[in-house]
Each structure stands twice: as C-alpha cells, then as structure tokens.
Amino acid sequence: MPLIERIQHLDEVRAWRGTIQLEGVYTAGVAGERWLRGLQEGKIYGTRCPRCRYTYVPARRFCERCLGPLGKDTWIEVGPSGTLVSWTRLHVAPDGTRQVPPRTLGLIRLDGADAVLVHELIDGQEWTSGMRVEAVFRPPAERSGSIRDLLGFRPLSP
Amino acid sequence: MAGRRVAIVGAGMTKFVRRALETGQELAWEAASKALESCEMTLDQIDAVVLGSAPDAFDGVHMKVEYLSPGAGAWGKPTIRGYVGGGTGVFAAIQGWYHIASGMFDTVLVVCEEKMSSCHPHPQAAFNYIFDHTLERPLGPNLLWIFALEMNAYMTKYGLTKRDIAMVAVKNKRNAADHPAAQLGDPHITIEDVLNSEVLAWPVQRLDVSPTSDGAVAIVMAAEHIARRVTNKPVWVEGVGWSLDTQYWTNRDLSYPTYVEEAARKAYAMAGIREPRKEIHIVEPYDPFDYKELHHLEGLLLADRGKAAELIALGIANRDGDMPVTPSGGLLGVGNPIAAAGLMKVAEIFWQLRGEAGKRQVPGQPRRGLAQAWGDLMQVGTVIILGI
C-alpha cells in the first residue's frame, strides 16, 4: 500500500500549493450590535426569556428553546461579577510554536445569567473552578464596540 | 423496529496516515472498492450512495462530496452527502439505514473520506470558521482550548486525575498496535508517556489527543432479502439515534454529554434494549480525546456519571474484559480522518461481530455492539447498534 508518511516536496509533481484569497465582512446582528454598544458603555447585557426563564449572555434576539422573540423589555444588565465554571492555560500558539507567556481562558457565568461567557483570565496566578471573578473593561477611550472592549476577568477583590 | 430490516454486508478501509500520497478521490475509491470486494458485489448492484465527509476546508475543496463522488461510485446514482461534523461517520451509516429501511433502495454504498493534510499549516485553522465571527473569533478560539475547558470541568466535577484519564490513551494506542491500518499504534506506551507529553492547553497534553489523518472507510448495506443472498453473516442494524445540543457551546453541561444520552436512548428503545450494560457486548465510543471516551461511555449509560474511568482502571474495558471499549484502537490509536474515523468504528463492530477482527478479535463471540460519534459544533450525538 503506497500510503506512507512522506515529507512534502513542492518542487516535485507530487504536491501543488494553492491559496484562494477571501475575506469575510460579518454583521454583528440586530441583538449583537446592541450588545456590543453596551460593552462600549461598560455594561454587559443579557436577554431573559420569560417563558423558559433562561438568561442569554451575550444577549440574543430570540430564545432557542421556544423560538419566542426577546424584545427590548427582556434586556437586563448582568455581572460584572460572576463565577468561574472552568479554565485552561494555553502553551501552544495556533502556528504550533510555544505560547510565551501562556494565555489563560475561562468560562464565566455572570451573576444574573444562565448562559456562560468565554473570555481571557487576567491578573491572577491560581485559578480554580467555582471562584468569584469580575469583568475588567478597557478604558472608555480605547473601546470600539468589540468583544475585546472587555480585557477579561480577574479574581473578585474581597 | 421502524421500517425494513437492514444489514451491513461488507466493509473496507484504507490505512490511516498523516499524509497520504493519494487524492481524496483515490482514498474514497480504495475504501469503496475494498468494501464491494469484501462481499463480492459490483457497483452495478448498488442502488444509491451515501458519501460522508466533514468540513470542506480540510480537503480544501468546496462542495467536496461532489468532488469525491467519482471515487465513491456515485456516477449515475442517487447520492446524498452525510455531514454532521465529527458525527458524520456514524450518521452516514444511519442515512444508509433509512435509505433502505424506508423501502426506497435495496442496496447502499456508504463511503466516508477525509484528507486533512491538504490544509496547511494545520487543519486546526479551518475550525476558526466554526466560531461566532463577532463574539468568539476575536478571542482566537481553537478546539484544543475548548476541549481543555471541557476536560477541566469534567475532572473538577468528579475529582478525576490526569492519570485516570491517561489510561484511556494507553489502552487505545495499545489496542491500535494490532490494527493493520493504524497510524499511532504503540504496544509499549505507558501512562507516564502520556503524562510527560507536551502540554498543549492544560489539562490537554499531546498524547491525550488524536492525530490529524488522511483516510477513507466504506461499508455496503442491504435489505434483508439481498443481505441473506450476499452473505451468511449479515450484521443487522438494530437501533439508531441522533440528537443535537445547543450551538452555544459555553452553555452546555460540559461535564456530561446530554446529546449522547438522547441519541443513545432513541437507539436503545428501537433495539428493545432495557439494560444496555448487560446487552451491549462491545463499544466503540468516539475518542478524539481520551476524556471524551469516558464522557461518552457515561452519556451512553454504560457507566455511572464520573465512574467511566473505573471501567478502564479495572480492566473491564480491555479487549478481554467484560465490556471491551474501543477494541479497534479508536481515533487515539488508529487515527482521526474525521468522517472516516466514525465509520471505522462502525466497521470495527461489523468485523468483531463476524469474528473477522484478526488480532483485535474480542473473545467470547460478542453478539451486539454499539458505535457512537460526536460532532457538528461539538454538539451532536450519533449512535448505531449492530447485532447478529
């Protein structure tokens, strides 16, 4: 069977390199745009489905459980503190090189929310699931209406 | 049992390798022709084709099933793509089943292919396209750290150690040493090897994860009246099930795969199975990461929550144990050409139940086995139960 590991030699007939340039221009969406404008103002919003009693963060325009609309009256502020659900520390960058220093990412259930947000963990040494954390925003002048307007989460100061 | 009885009558596969010199079409052709050869059938006896393959970006060909179709014998035949991400391999077999159970077709060739090596520098990058473009991609997510978060949640909830989980990688890579198509079989691997391997995203280390692979697998499925003519050892589809969890991966129960339980319950009900731990003799749960085998055994109701690691520690899951788990060697050992890996698990149950698994043969003449896969945006459970 000719199926064996071989190093690719692009100067041979064996392989051909092909690249297609494409760029995406994505819309944030009706709820997404409003949610990101909230972040720009330093606020984290959720939308609560009154029927399913479930609060989505980031805010959504509809409830996936009942397909009911989540209108303006369902927008509520959540956080900025919450509970760490899980975390990981990255030692390898996407290109396979070592990630120095390592990045730490966490899943955070903000106070008042049922859904869980993923973001960076910062300013902390030891992380444990269940610990209390709080959101850290960029200074207002640096915000652009992006998920990166949040710098991440740090341990909640007692 | 819904619809007509359906059996698997033949199976074939390519070797799973890091980089195959063959094109995807050639891989599909090799698996498809071997499957037909295994049951002495020819392409003109096939009514329809199910062609499973995961993201187009891996092969680097958009609408890749249309591209692959010549190798899968689809010319001039009703053909459908199977695609539920990593769950595709088992789902394609389920599609083959309902094509025949419905009465529409008598024979179906099911082919699954993946050629991940086309995608440079690493197919992981193709997964960047599965995340929310506005809210998640700016964080640079990849599957390794998503699953690191899930593995950590699972370990924390049940107080499991890295060592408990590493035993799965050891078992599967050792099992794969007996598989002629395996990419990463290793009869001598130890728990220490796994625990000392490179940390990728804690708690996930290099040997906790399956490799990227090229490969293809195919099976031939037939209605009862054909199956009995083709072979004296038909392997019947007794139950199928599939279910989808929320797209918002952060909102799932990360310590328990609800989507697998929902799929398994459907399959057990259809197969008339009330006590799966007694009635399922061999299991091929989806094992792209070692902890996922444990996760999935629990979702399949074959272990109590948080207790699947005990099946491994006590040897119950060994090939000669009371309930062999992943006797093939799985994705961790045989390799993980996504869609093909799932169908490899179905083919393994087929070979095991027919007593044709060679050095991998589970003793005691098993009569019923289950294969399961997991995929889409890490949210679909697909289950098939086979019996003789």
Coordinates of C-alpha atoms in Angstrom, one line a residue:
Chain A
M1 CA 0.0 0.0 0.0
P2 CA 1.6 3.3 -1.1
L3 CA 0.2 5.2 1.9
I4 CA 3.2 6.2 3.9
E5 CA 4.3 9.3 5.6
R6 CA 6.3 11.5 3.3
I7 CA 7.7 15.0 3.6
Q8 CA 6.1 17.2 1.0
H9 CA 8.4 18.3 -1.8
L10 CA 6.8 21.1 -3.6
D11 CA 9.3 21.0 -6.4
E12 CA 8.1 17.6 -7.4
V13 CA 4.9 16.8 -9.2
R14 CA 3.6 15.2 -6.0
A15 CA 2.0 18.2 -4.5
W16 CA 0.7 21.6 -5.6
R17 CA 0.3 24.6 -3.4
G18 CA -3.0 26.5 -3.8
T19 CA -4.3 29.6 -2.0
I20 CA -7.6 31.4 -2.5
Q21 CA -7.9 34.9 -1.0
L22 CA -11.2 35.5 0.6
E23 CA -12.2 37.9 3.3
G24 CA -15.4 37.9 5.4
V25 CA -17.3 41.0 6.4
Y26 CA -19.7 39.9 9.1
T27 CA -22.6 41.7 10.5
A28 CA -22.9 41.7 14.3
G29 CA -26.6 41.2 14.0
V30 CA -29.6 43.1 15.5
A31 CA -29.0 41.9 19.1
G32 CA -25.3 41.7 18.6
E33 CA -24.8 45.3 17.6
R34 CA -26.9 46.5 20.6
W35 CA -24.9 44.2 22.9
L36 CA -21.6 45.4 21.7
R37 CA -22.7 49.1 22.1
G38 CA -23.5 48.1 25.7
L39 CA -19.9 46.8 26.1
Q40 CA -18.7 50.1 24.8
E41 CA -20.6 51.8 27.6
G42 CA -19.1 49.4 30.1
K43 CA -22.3 47.3 30.5
I44 CA -22.9 43.6 30.0
Y45 CA -26.4 42.8 28.9
G46 CA -28.4 39.6 28.8
T47 CA -31.8 38.8 27.4
R48 CA -34.2 36.8 29.6
C49 CA -36.8 34.6 28.1
P50 CA -39.8 34.9 30.4
R51 CA -41.3 31.6 29.2
C52 CA -38.1 29.5 29.6
R53 CA -36.7 31.5 32.5
Y54 CA -33.3 31.5 30.9
T55 CA -31.0 34.5 30.5
Y56 CA -28.7 34.6 27.5
V57 CA -25.4 36.3 27.5
P58 CA -24.4 37.7 25.0
A59 CA -27.9 39.0 24.5
R60 CA -29.9 37.2 21.8
R61 CA -32.8 38.3 19.7
F62 CA -34.8 35.1 20.2
C63 CA -34.9 32.1 22.6
E64 CA -33.6 29.0 21.0
R65 CA -35.6 26.9 23.4
C66 CA -39.1 28.2 22.4
L67 CA -38.2 30.4 19.4
G68 CA -40.0 33.3 21.2
P69 CA -38.8 36.8 20.5
L70 CA -36.6 38.5 23.1
G71 CA -37.7 42.1 22.7
K72 CA -36.5 45.3 24.4
D73 CA -38.3 44.5 27.6
T74 CA -36.2 41.4 28.1
W75 CA -32.8 43.2 28.2
I76 CA -31.3 43.1 31.6
E77 CA -27.9 44.1 32.9
V78 CA -25.8 41.1 34.3
G79 CA -22.5 40.9 36.1
P80 CA -20.0 42.4 36.1
S81 CA -19.0 39.8 38.6
G82 CA -19.6 36.1 38.2
T83 CA -18.4 32.6 38.9
L84 CA -15.6 30.7 37.1
V85 CA -17.0 27.5 35.5
S86 CA -13.8 26.1 34.0
W87 CA -10.5 27.4 32.7
T88 CA -7.5 26.3 30.6
R89 CA -3.9 27.6 30.1
L90 CA -2.6 27.6 26.6
H91 CA 1.0 26.6 26.0
V92 CA 0.9 26.3 22.2
A93 CA 0.1 29.1 19.7
P94 CA -2.1 28.4 16.7
D95 CA 1.0 28.1 14.5
G96 CA 2.4 25.3 16.7
T97 CA 5.1 27.4 18.4
R98 CA 5.2 27.8 22.2
Q99 CA 2.9 30.4 23.6
V100 CA 5.1 32.6 25.8
P101 CA 3.8 33.7 28.1
P102 CA 0.9 31.2 28.2
R103 CA -2.7 32.6 27.8
T104 CA -5.4 31.6 30.3
L105 CA -9.0 31.4 29.2
G106 CA -12.1 30.8 31.3
L107 CA -15.8 30.2 31.2
I108 CA -17.7 32.7 33.3
R109 CA -21.3 32.5 34.5
L110 CA -22.1 36.2 35.2
D111 CA -24.3 37.0 38.1
G112 CA -27.9 37.1 36.9
A113 CA -27.2 34.9 33.8
D114 CA -27.8 31.3 32.9
A115 CA -25.6 31.3 29.8
V116 CA -21.8 31.2 30.1
L117 CA -19.3 33.6 28.6
V118 CA -15.9 32.7 27.4
H119 CA -13.0 35.2 27.8
E120 CA -9.5 35.8 29.0
L121 CA -8.4 35.4 32.6
I122 CA -6.0 38.1 33.7
D123 CA -4.2 39.4 36.8
G124 CA -4.4 36.0 38.5
Q125 CA -2.0 33.3 39.5
E126 CA -4.0 30.3 40.5
W127 CA -7.5 29.7 39.1
T128 CA -10.0 27.2 40.4
S129 CA -13.4 26.4 39.1
G130 CA -16.1 28.0 41.4
M131 CA -14.0 31.0 42.3
R132 CA -15.5 34.5 42.1
V133 CA -14.3 36.8 39.2
E134 CA -15.1 40.2 37.8
A135 CA -15.0 41.8 34.4
V136 CA -12.3 44.2 33.5
F137 CA -13.0 46.8 30.7
R138 CA -10.6 48.7 28.6
P139 CA -10.5 52.5 29.3
P140 CA -13.6 54.1 27.7
A141 CA -11.4 55.9 25.1
E142 CA -10.0 52.7 23.8
R143 CA -13.3 50.8 23.3
S144 CA -14.5 50.1 19.8
G145 CA -17.7 48.1 20.3
S146 CA -15.9 44.8 20.2
I147 CA -15.8 41.7 22.5
R148 CA -12.2 42.9 23.1
D149 CA -13.6 46.0 24.9
L150 CA -13.6 43.5 27.7
L151 CA -10.0 42.8 28.7
G152 CA -11.1 39.8 30.5
F153 CA -11.8 38.7 34.1
R154 CA -9.8 38.9 37.2
P155 CA -10.3 37.5 40.7
L156 CA -13.0 39.4 42.5
S157 CA -11.4 41.7 45.1
P158 CA -12.8 40.8 48.5
Chain B
M1 CA -38.2 -1.6 14.7
A2 CA -39.0 1.0 12.2
G3 CA -39.1 0.1 8.5
R4 CA -37.5 -2.9 6.8
R5 CA -34.6 -4.8 8.3
V6 CA -31.2 -3.6 7.1
A7 CA -27.8 -5.3 7.4
I8 CA -24.2 -4.4 6.8
V9 CA -22.7 -7.0 4.4
G10 CA -19.3 -5.6 3.6
A11 CA -16.6 -3.2 4.8
G12 CA -13.3 -1.9 3.7
M13 CA -10.8 0.8 4.6
T14 CA -7.5 2.5 3.7
K15 CA -4.7 2.8 6.0
F16 CA -5.0 6.0 8.2
V17 CA -1.8 8.1 7.8
R18 CA -0.6 11.6 8.4
R19 CA -0.3 12.4 4.7
A20 CA -1.5 10.1 2.0
L21 CA 0.0 10.5 -1.4
E22 CA -3.4 9.6 -2.8
T23 CA -6.0 12.3 -3.5
G24 CA -9.3 12.2 -1.6
Q25 CA -10.9 10.7 -4.6
E26 CA -8.3 7.9 -4.7
L27 CA -8.8 7.2 -1.0
A28 CA -12.6 7.0 -1.4
W29 CA -12.1 4.7 -4.3
E30 CA -9.8 2.4 -2.4
A31 CA -12.2 2.1 0.5
A32 CA -15.3 1.7 -1.7
S33 CA -13.8 -0.9 -3.9
K34 CA -12.5 -2.9 -0.9
A35 CA -15.9 -2.8 0.7
L36 CA -17.5 -4.1 -2.5
E37 CA -14.8 -6.7 -2.9
S38 CA -15.3 -7.9 0.7
C39 CA -18.9 -9.0 -0.1
E40 CA -18.2 -10.0 -3.7
M41 CA -20.6 -7.3 -5.1
T42 CA -20.1 -5.0 -8.0
L43 CA -21.0 -1.4 -8.4
D44 CA -24.0 -2.1 -10.7
Q45 CA -25.6 -3.9 -7.8
I46 CA -25.6 -0.7 -5.7
D47 CA -28.8 1.4 -5.8
A48 CA -27.6 4.5 -4.0
V49 CA -24.6 6.2 -2.4
V50 CA -24.2 8.0 0.9
L51 CA -21.0 10.0 0.9
G52 CA -19.8 11.4 4.3
S53 CA -17.1 14.0 4.8
A54 CA -16.6 16.7 7.3
P55 CA -15.6 20.3 6.7
D56 CA -14.8 21.2 3.1
A57 CA -11.8 23.2 4.3
F58 CA -9.9 20.1 5.3
D59 CA -9.6 18.8 1.7
G60 CA -9.5 22.4 0.6
V61 CA -12.3 21.7 -2.0
H62 CA -15.6 23.4 -1.6
M63 CA -18.6 21.0 -2.1
K64 CA -16.1 18.3 -1.7
V65 CA -18.5 15.4 -1.8
E66 CA -19.3 16.3 -5.4
Y67 CA -15.5 16.3 -6.0
L68 CA -15.1 12.9 -4.2
S69 CA -18.1 11.3 -5.9
P70 CA -16.2 9.5 -8.7
G71 CA -14.2 7.6 -6.1
A72 CA -17.3 6.6 -4.2
G73 CA -19.1 5.0 -7.1
A74 CA -21.7 7.8 -7.3
W75 CA -21.8 8.2 -11.0
G76 CA -25.3 7.9 -12.3
K77 CA -26.7 7.1 -8.8
P78 CA -28.9 8.8 -6.3
T79 CA -26.3 10.3 -3.9
I80 CA -26.5 12.2 -0.7
R81 CA -23.9 13.9 1.5
G82 CA -23.7 12.9 5.1
Y83 CA -22.3 15.8 7.1
V84 CA -22.7 16.3 10.9
G85 CA -19.0 17.2 11.5
G86 CA -17.3 14.6 13.6
G87 CA -20.5 12.7 14.0
T88 CA -20.6 12.1 10.2
G89 CA -19.1 8.6 10.2
V90 CA -21.8 7.1 12.3
F91 CA -24.5 9.4 10.8
A92 CA -23.7 8.3 7.2
A93 CA -24.4 4.7 8.3
I94 CA -27.7 5.8 9.8
Q95 CA -28.5 7.6 6.5
G96 CA -27.7 4.3 4.7
W97 CA -30.0 2.5 7.0
Y98 CA -33.0 4.8 6.4
H99 CA -32.4 4.8 2.7
I100 CA -33.1 1.1 2.8
A101 CA -35.5 0.8 5.8
S102 CA -37.8 3.2 4.0
G103 CA -38.2 0.8 1.1
M104 CA -36.7 3.4 -1.4
F105 CA -33.5 1.4 -2.1
D106 CA -32.3 -2.2 -1.6
T107 CA -28.5 -1.6 -1.5
V108 CA -26.5 1.4 -0.5
L109 CA -22.7 2.0 -0.5
V110 CA -21.7 4.3 2.4
V111 CA -18.3 6.0 1.9
C112 CA -16.6 8.3 4.3
E113 CA -13.4 10.2 3.5
E114 CA -11.2 12.9 5.0
K115 CA -7.9 14.3 3.8
M116 CA -6.8 16.7 6.4
S117 CA -3.2 17.0 5.3
S118 CA -4.2 19.3 2.4
C119 CA -4.9 22.0 4.9
H120 CA -1.7 24.0 5.8
P121 CA -0.1 24.8 8.1
H122 CA -2.6 22.8 10.3
P123 CA -6.2 21.8 9.7
Q124 CA -7.0 23.2 13.2
A125 CA -7.1 26.6 11.5
A126 CA -10.1 25.5 9.5
F127 CA -12.0 25.3 12.7
N128 CA -11.6 29.0 13.2
Y129 CA -14.6 29.3 10.9
I130 CA -17.0 27.4 13.2
F131 CA -17.0 30.0 15.9
D132 CA -19.1 33.1 16.2
H133 CA -17.5 35.7 14.0
T134 CA -18.2 38.7 16.1
L135 CA -18.2 37.4 19.7
E136 CA -15.8 34.5 19.8
R137 CA -13.3 34.6 16.9
P138 CA -11.6 37.8 18.2
L139 CA -10.5 35.7 21.2
G140 CA -8.7 33.3 18.9
P141 CA -10.5 30.1 19.9
N142 CA -9.5 26.7 18.8
L143 CA -10.8 23.2 19.6
L144 CA -7.9 22.4 21.8
W145 CA -8.7 25.0 24.3
I146 CA -12.4 24.5 24.0
F147 CA -11.9 20.9 25.0
A148 CA -9.4 21.8 27.6
L149 CA -12.1 23.8 29.3
E150 CA -14.5 20.8 29.0
M151 CA -11.9 18.3 30.3
N152 CA -11.1 20.5 33.2
A153 CA -14.9 20.9 34.0
Y154 CA -15.3 17.1 33.8
M155 CA -12.2 16.4 36.0
T156 CA -13.3 19.1 38.6
K157 CA -16.9 17.9 38.9
Y158 CA -15.9 14.3 39.6
G159 CA -12.5 14.7 41.2
L160 CA -10.7 12.8 38.4
T161 CA -7.0 12.9 37.9
K162 CA -4.9 13.2 34.7
R163 CA -3.7 9.7 35.4
D164 CA -7.3 8.3 35.5
I165 CA -7.8 9.8 32.0
A166 CA -4.4 8.9 30.6
M167 CA -5.3 5.3 31.0
V168 CA -7.7 5.6 28.0
A169 CA -5.0 6.8 25.7
V170 CA -2.7 4.0 26.8
K171 CA -5.4 1.3 26.2
N172 CA -6.4 2.6 22.8
K173 CA -2.9 3.2 21.4
R174 CA -2.0 -0.3 22.6
N175 CA -5.1 -1.8 21.0
A176 CA -4.3 0.0 17.8
A177 CA -0.9 -1.8 17.7
D178 CA -2.9 -4.8 16.4
H179 CA -4.8 -2.8 13.7
P180 CA -3.1 -3.1 10.3
A181 CA -4.5 0.3 9.2
A182 CA -3.4 2.2 12.4
Q183 CA -1.4 5.4 12.4
L184 CA -0.4 5.6 16.1
G185 CA -0.5 2.1 17.5
D186 CA 2.1 1.6 20.2
P187 CA 2.2 -1.7 22.2
H188 CA 4.7 -0.2 24.7
I189 CA 3.1 3.1 25.6
T190 CA 2.7 3.9 29.3
I191 CA 0.8 6.3 31.4
E192 CA 4.0 8.1 32.1
D193 CA 4.5 8.7 28.4
V194 CA 1.1 10.4 28.3
L195 CA 1.6 12.5 31.5
N196 CA 5.1 13.6 30.3
S197 CA 4.0 14.6 26.8
E198 CA 4.0 18.2 25.7
V199 CA 1.3 20.4 27.4
L200 CA -0.9 22.0 24.7
A201 CA -3.7 23.6 26.7
W202 CA -3.8 22.4 30.2
P203 CA -5.1 19.8 31.1
V204 CA -4.8 18.6 27.5
Q205 CA -1.4 17.1 26.6
R206 CA -0.1 15.9 23.2
L207 CA -0.9 12.2 23.9
D208 CA -4.4 13.0 25.2
V209 CA -5.4 14.0 21.6
S210 CA -5.9 12.0 18.4
P211 CA -3.8 12.9 15.4
T212 CA -4.8 14.5 12.1
S213 CA -5.1 11.9 9.4
D214 CA -5.9 11.1 5.8
G215 CA -8.1 8.0 5.2
A216 CA -11.4 6.5 4.0
V217 CA -13.7 3.8 5.1
A218 CA -16.7 2.2 3.3
I219 CA -19.5 -0.2 4.1
V220 CA -22.1 -1.9 2.0
M221 CA -25.7 -2.0 3.4
A222 CA -28.5 -4.2 2.1
A223 CA -32.2 -5.0 2.6
E224 CA -32.8 -8.4 4.3
H225 CA -33.7 -10.3 1.1
I226 CA -30.4 -9.1 -0.6
A227 CA -28.3 -9.4 2.6
R228 CA -29.2 -13.1 3.0
R229 CA -28.1 -13.8 -0.6
V230 CA -24.9 -11.9 -0.3
T231 CA -23.6 -13.3 3.0
N232 CA -24.3 -16.0 5.6
K233 CA -23.1 -13.5 8.2
P234 CA -25.2 -10.3 7.9
V235 CA -24.8 -7.8 10.7
W236 CA -28.1 -6.2 11.4
V237 CA -28.8 -2.6 12.3
E238 CA -30.8 -3.0 15.4
G239 CA -31.1 0.6 16.6
V240 CA -30.1 4.2 15.6
G241 CA -30.4 7.6 17.3
W242 CA -29.1 11.1 16.9
S243 CA -29.6 14.4 18.7
L244 CA -28.3 17.9 18.7
D245 CA -27.4 20.1 21.7
T246 CA -27.3 23.9 21.7
Q247 CA -25.0 25.7 19.3
Y248 CA -23.8 27.9 22.2
W249 CA -21.1 25.6 23.4
T250 CA -20.4 27.6 26.6
N251 CA -24.0 26.9 27.7
R252 CA -23.8 23.1 27.6
D253 CA -23.3 20.9 30.6
L254 CA -19.6 20.5 30.0
S255 CA -19.3 17.6 32.4
Y256 CA -22.0 15.4 30.8
P257 CA -22.8 14.8 27.1
T258 CA -26.6 15.1 27.2
Y259 CA -26.7 14.9 23.4
V260 CA -25.2 11.4 23.5
E261 CA -27.7 10.2 26.1
E262 CA -30.6 11.5 24.0
A263 CA -29.2 9.7 20.9
A264 CA -28.5 6.5 22.9
R265 CA -32.0 6.4 24.5
K266 CA -33.5 6.5 21.0
A267 CA -31.2 3.7 19.8
Y268 CA -31.8 1.5 22.8
A269 CA -35.6 2.0 22.6
M270 CA -35.5 1.0 18.9
A271 CA -33.3 -2.1 19.6
G272 CA -35.5 -3.1 22.6
I273 CA -32.6 -2.8 24.9
R274 CA -33.5 -2.2 28.5
E275 CA -30.3 -2.9 30.3
P276 CA -27.5 -1.6 28.0
R277 CA -24.7 -2.6 30.4
K278 CA -25.7 -6.2 30.0
E279 CA -27.0 -6.2 26.5
I280 CA -24.2 -4.3 24.7
H281 CA -21.1 -6.5 24.4
I282 CA -18.6 -4.2 22.7
V283 CA -18.5 -0.5 22.5
E284 CA -16.8 1.9 20.1
P285 CA -17.4 5.3 21.7
Y286 CA -15.9 8.4 20.0
D287 CA -12.4 9.1 21.4
P288 CA -10.8 12.1 19.7
F289 CA -9.5 13.0 23.2
D290 CA -9.0 10.4 26.0
Y291 CA -11.5 12.1 28.3
K292 CA -14.2 12.0 25.6
E293 CA -14.2 8.2 25.7
L294 CA -15.1 8.4 29.4
H295 CA -17.6 11.2 28.8
H296 CA -19.3 9.3 26.1
L297 CA -19.5 6.0 28.0
E298 CA -21.4 7.9 30.6
G299 CA -23.7 9.5 28.1
L300 CA -24.3 6.1 26.6
L301 CA -25.5 5.0 30.1
L302 CA -22.7 2.3 30.1
A303 CA -21.1 3.8 33.2
D304 CA -22.4 5.9 36.1
R305 CA -21.6 9.6 35.9
G306 CA -18.0 10.2 36.8
K307 CA -17.3 6.5 37.0
A308 CA -16.3 5.5 33.5
A309 CA -12.6 5.7 34.4
E310 CA -13.2 2.8 36.8
L311 CA -14.0 0.6 33.8
I312 CA -10.6 1.4 32.4
A313 CA -8.7 1.0 35.7
L314 CA -10.3 -2.3 36.5
G315 CA -9.6 -3.7 33.0
I316 CA -13.3 -4.2 32.3
A317 CA -12.8 -2.1 29.1
N318 CA -9.8 -4.1 27.9
R319 CA -10.2 -6.2 24.8
D320 CA -10.5 -9.3 27.0
G321 CA -12.6 -7.6 29.7
D322 CA -16.3 -7.9 30.4
M323 CA -17.2 -4.9 28.2
P324 CA -14.4 -4.2 25.7
V325 CA -14.3 -0.5 24.8
T326 CA -12.6 0.7 21.6
P327 CA -11.0 -2.7 20.7
S328 CA -10.1 -1.1 17.3
G329 CA -7.7 1.4 18.9
G330 CA -10.0 4.3 18.1
L331 CA -9.2 7.7 17.0
L332 CA -6.4 7.9 19.5
G333 CA -4.7 4.9 18.0
V334 CA -5.9 4.1 14.5
G335 CA -6.2 7.8 13.7
N336 CA -8.7 10.5 13.1
P337 CA -9.6 11.3 9.5
I338 CA -12.8 12.8 10.8
A339 CA -15.7 11.3 8.9
A340 CA -13.8 8.1 8.1
A341 CA -12.9 7.6 11.8
G342 CA -16.6 7.4 12.8
L343 CA -17.3 4.9 10.0
M344 CA -14.2 2.9 11.0
K345 CA -15.9 2.4 14.4
V346 CA -19.0 1.0 12.7
A347 CA -16.8 -1.2 10.5
E348 CA -14.9 -2.4 13.7
I349 CA -18.2 -3.6 15.2
F350 CA -19.1 -5.3 11.9
W351 CA -15.8 -7.2 11.9
Q352 CA -15.9 -8.0 15.6
L353 CA -19.4 -9.5 15.4
R354 CA -18.4 -11.6 12.4
G355 CA -15.3 -12.8 14.1
E356 CA -13.1 -11.2 11.4
A357 CA -11.2 -8.8 13.6
G358 CA -8.0 -10.8 13.5
K359 CA -5.5 -10.0 16.2
R360 CA -8.1 -7.5 17.6
Q361 CA -10.8 -10.1 17.9
V362 CA -12.7 -9.8 21.2
P363 CA -13.1 -13.2 22.8
G364 CA -16.5 -14.8 23.7
Q365 CA -18.4 -14.4 20.4
P366 CA -19.9 -11.0 21.0
R367 CA -23.4 -10.7 19.6
R368 CA -24.2 -7.0 19.9
G369 CA -22.1 -3.8 19.6
L370 CA -22.5 -0.1 19.6
A371 CA -20.6 2.6 17.7
Q372 CA -21.0 6.3 18.6
A373 CA -19.6 9.5 17.2
W374 CA -19.8 13.2 18.2
G375 CA -19.6 16.3 16.2
D376 CA -21.1 19.3 14.5
L377 CA -20.1 22.2 16.7
M378 CA -19.2 19.6 19.4
Q379 CA -22.9 19.1 20.0
V380 CA -24.3 16.1 18.0
G381 CA -24.5 12.6 19.3
T382 CA -24.9 9.8 16.7
V383 CA -25.4 6.2 17.8
I384 CA -25.8 2.9 15.9
I385 CA -26.4 -0.5 17.4
L386 CA -25.4 -3.6 15.4
G387 CA -26.2 -7.3 16.2
I388 CA -26.1 -10.8 14.7

